[in-house]
Amino acid sequence: MAGRALWLDGKLMDLGKQEELPARALIREFIEWFLGDVLDELGTRAEVEYAFRILDEGNSADRQVKVFEQTGDTKAVVDHLVRETREGVVE
């Protein structure tokens, strides 16, 4: 899967279910199970939603690799990074 952290594309053992599950799904479930009912109280809902976005779409390094794969140009990667930094990645 180009453009996303490959280590997250593996599987983790869900000890409660005694089965392997996709890492992204298990991480999401873990966060929702442990923090879901207190996100608003802690004022951290936006941060956790951004963490979910990273799980789904990848992080800045993933996006930089994708730009390089598409263009083969390190200047394009730097331009992308500058543009992303100016715009901000959190909506």
mmCIF file of C-alpha atoms in Angstrom:
data_model
loop_
_atom_site.group_PDB
_atom_site.id
_atom_site.type_symbol
_atom_site.label_atom_id
_atom_site.label_comp_id
_atom_site.label_asym_id
_atom_site.label_seq_id
_atom_site.Cartn_x
_atom_site.Cartn_y
_atom_site.Cartn_z
ATOM 1 C CA MET A 1 0.000 0.000 0.000
ATOM 2 C CA ALA A 2 1.996 2.986 -1.189
ATOM 3 C CA GLY A 3 1.547 6.162 0.777
ATOM 4 C CA ARG A 4 0.895 4.603 4.178
ATOM 5 C CA ALA A 5 3.063 3.245 6.955
ATOM 6 C CA LEU A 6 3.518 -0.402 6.048
ATOM 7 C CA TRP A 7 4.040 -1.489 9.640
ATOM 8 C CA LEU A 8 0.418 -0.534 10.234
ATOM 9 C CA ASP A 9 -0.663 -2.839 7.428
ATOM 10 C CA GLY A 10 0.286 -5.882 9.497
ATOM 11 C CA LYS A 11 -1.781 -7.756 12.028
ATOM 12 C CA LEU A 12 -1.910 -7.731 15.809
ATOM 13 C CA MET A 13 -3.227 -10.375 18.161
ATOM 14 C CA ASP A 14 -6.496 -9.548 19.850
ATOM 15 C CA LEU A 15 -6.079 -11.532 23.051
ATOM 16 C CA GLY A 16 -9.732 -11.206 24.017
ATOM 17 C CA LYS A 17 -10.938 -12.675 20.716
ATOM 18 C CA GLN A 18 -7.926 -14.993 20.359
ATOM 19 C CA GLU A 19 -7.448 -13.990 16.724
ATOM 20 C CA GLU A 20 -5.256 -11.830 14.552
ATOM 21 C CA LEU A 21 -6.837 -8.612 13.334
ATOM 22 C CA PRO A 22 -5.597 -5.848 11.044
ATOM 23 C CA ALA A 23 -3.389 -3.514 13.102
ATOM 24 C CA ARG A 24 -5.268 -0.374 12.047
ATOM 25 C CA ALA A 25 -8.615 -1.833 13.103
ATOM 26 C CA LEU A 26 -7.309 -3.101 16.427
ATOM 27 C CA ILE A 27 -5.605 0.207 17.255
ATOM 28 C CA ARG A 28 -8.832 2.060 16.466
ATOM 29 C CA GLU A 29 -10.853 -0.365 18.590
ATOM 30 C CA PHE A 30 -8.354 -0.060 21.455
ATOM 31 C CA ILE A 31 -8.548 3.743 21.450
ATOM 32 C CA GLU A 32 -12.350 3.780 21.176
ATOM 33 C CA TRP A 33 -12.744 1.188 23.929
ATOM 34 C CA PHE A 34 -10.389 2.862 26.406
ATOM 35 C CA LEU A 35 -11.047 6.516 25.614
ATOM 36 C CA GLY A 36 -14.344 6.731 23.751
ATOM 37 C CA ASP A 37 -16.484 7.696 26.719
ATOM 38 C CA VAL A 38 -14.108 10.374 28.046
ATOM 39 C CA LEU A 39 -12.925 12.135 24.872
ATOM 40 C CA ASP A 40 -15.234 15.100 25.320
ATOM 41 C CA GLU A 41 -14.573 15.317 29.048
ATOM 42 C CA LEU A 42 -10.824 15.384 28.386
ATOM 43 C CA GLY A 43 -11.237 17.779 25.483
ATOM 44 C CA THR A 44 -9.278 15.466 23.197
ATOM 45 C CA ARG A 45 -11.822 14.443 20.570
ATOM 46 C CA ALA A 46 -10.150 16.465 17.777
ATOM 47 C CA GLU A 47 -6.747 14.968 18.551
ATOM 48 C CA VAL A 48 -8.073 11.417 18.569
ATOM 49 C CA GLU A 49 -9.976 12.034 15.333
ATOM 50 C CA TYR A 50 -6.715 13.262 13.809
ATOM 51 C CA ALA A 51 -4.997 10.076 15.001
ATOM 52 C CA PHE A 52 -7.745 8.100 13.239
ATOM 53 C CA ARG A 53 -7.136 10.187 10.112
ATOM 54 C CA ILE A 54 -3.447 9.207 10.264
ATOM 55 C CA LEU A 55 -4.463 5.557 10.590
ATOM 56 C CA ASP A 56 -6.700 5.888 7.527
ATOM 57 C CA GLU A 57 -4.643 8.211 5.306
ATOM 58 C CA GLY A 58 -1.070 8.009 6.608
ATOM 59 C CA ASN A 59 1.159 10.666 8.127
ATOM 60 C CA SER A 60 3.292 13.430 6.623
ATOM 61 C CA ALA A 61 6.136 11.055 5.801
ATOM 62 C CA ASP A 62 3.706 8.781 3.977
ATOM 63 C CA ARG A 63 2.414 11.727 1.947
ATOM 64 C CA GLN A 64 5.975 12.824 1.126
ATOM 65 C CA VAL A 65 6.849 9.334 -0.120
ATOM 66 C CA LYS A 66 3.708 9.341 -2.252
ATOM 67 C CA VAL A 67 4.670 12.693 -3.831
ATOM 68 C CA PHE A 68 8.136 11.358 -4.611
ATOM 69 C CA GLU A 69 6.717 8.143 -6.075
ATOM 70 C CA GLN A 70 4.413 10.194 -8.306
ATOM 71 C CA THR A 71 6.997 12.770 -9.414
ATOM 72 C CA GLY A 72 10.456 11.346 -8.809
ATOM 73 C CA ASP A 73 11.408 14.883 -7.795
ATOM 74 C CA THR A 74 12.708 15.844 -4.350
ATOM 75 C CA LYS A 75 11.885 19.503 -5.049
ATOM 76 C CA ALA A 76 8.248 18.497 -5.481
ATOM 77 C CA VAL A 77 8.422 16.791 -2.087
ATOM 78 C CA VAL A 78 9.793 19.951 -0.453
ATOM 79 C CA ASP A 79 7.162 22.088 -2.218
ATOM 80 C CA HIS A 80 4.461 19.731 -0.968
ATOM 81 C CA LEU A 81 5.813 19.866 2.580
ATOM 82 C CA VAL A 82 5.981 23.669 2.547
ATOM 83 C CA ARG A 83 2.433 23.901 1.162
ATOM 84 C CA GLU A 84 1.123 21.407 3.715
ATOM 85 C CA THR A 85 2.854 23.258 6.552
ATOM 86 C CA ARG A 86 1.410 26.602 5.436
ATOM 87 C CA GLU A 87 -2.096 25.193 5.099
ATOM 88 C CA GLY A 88 -1.937 23.096 8.237
ATOM 89 C CA VAL A 89 -2.852 19.454 8.190
ATOM 90 C CA VAL A 90 -5.578 19.597 10.826
ATOM 91 C CA GLU A 91 -8.854 20.853 9.460
#
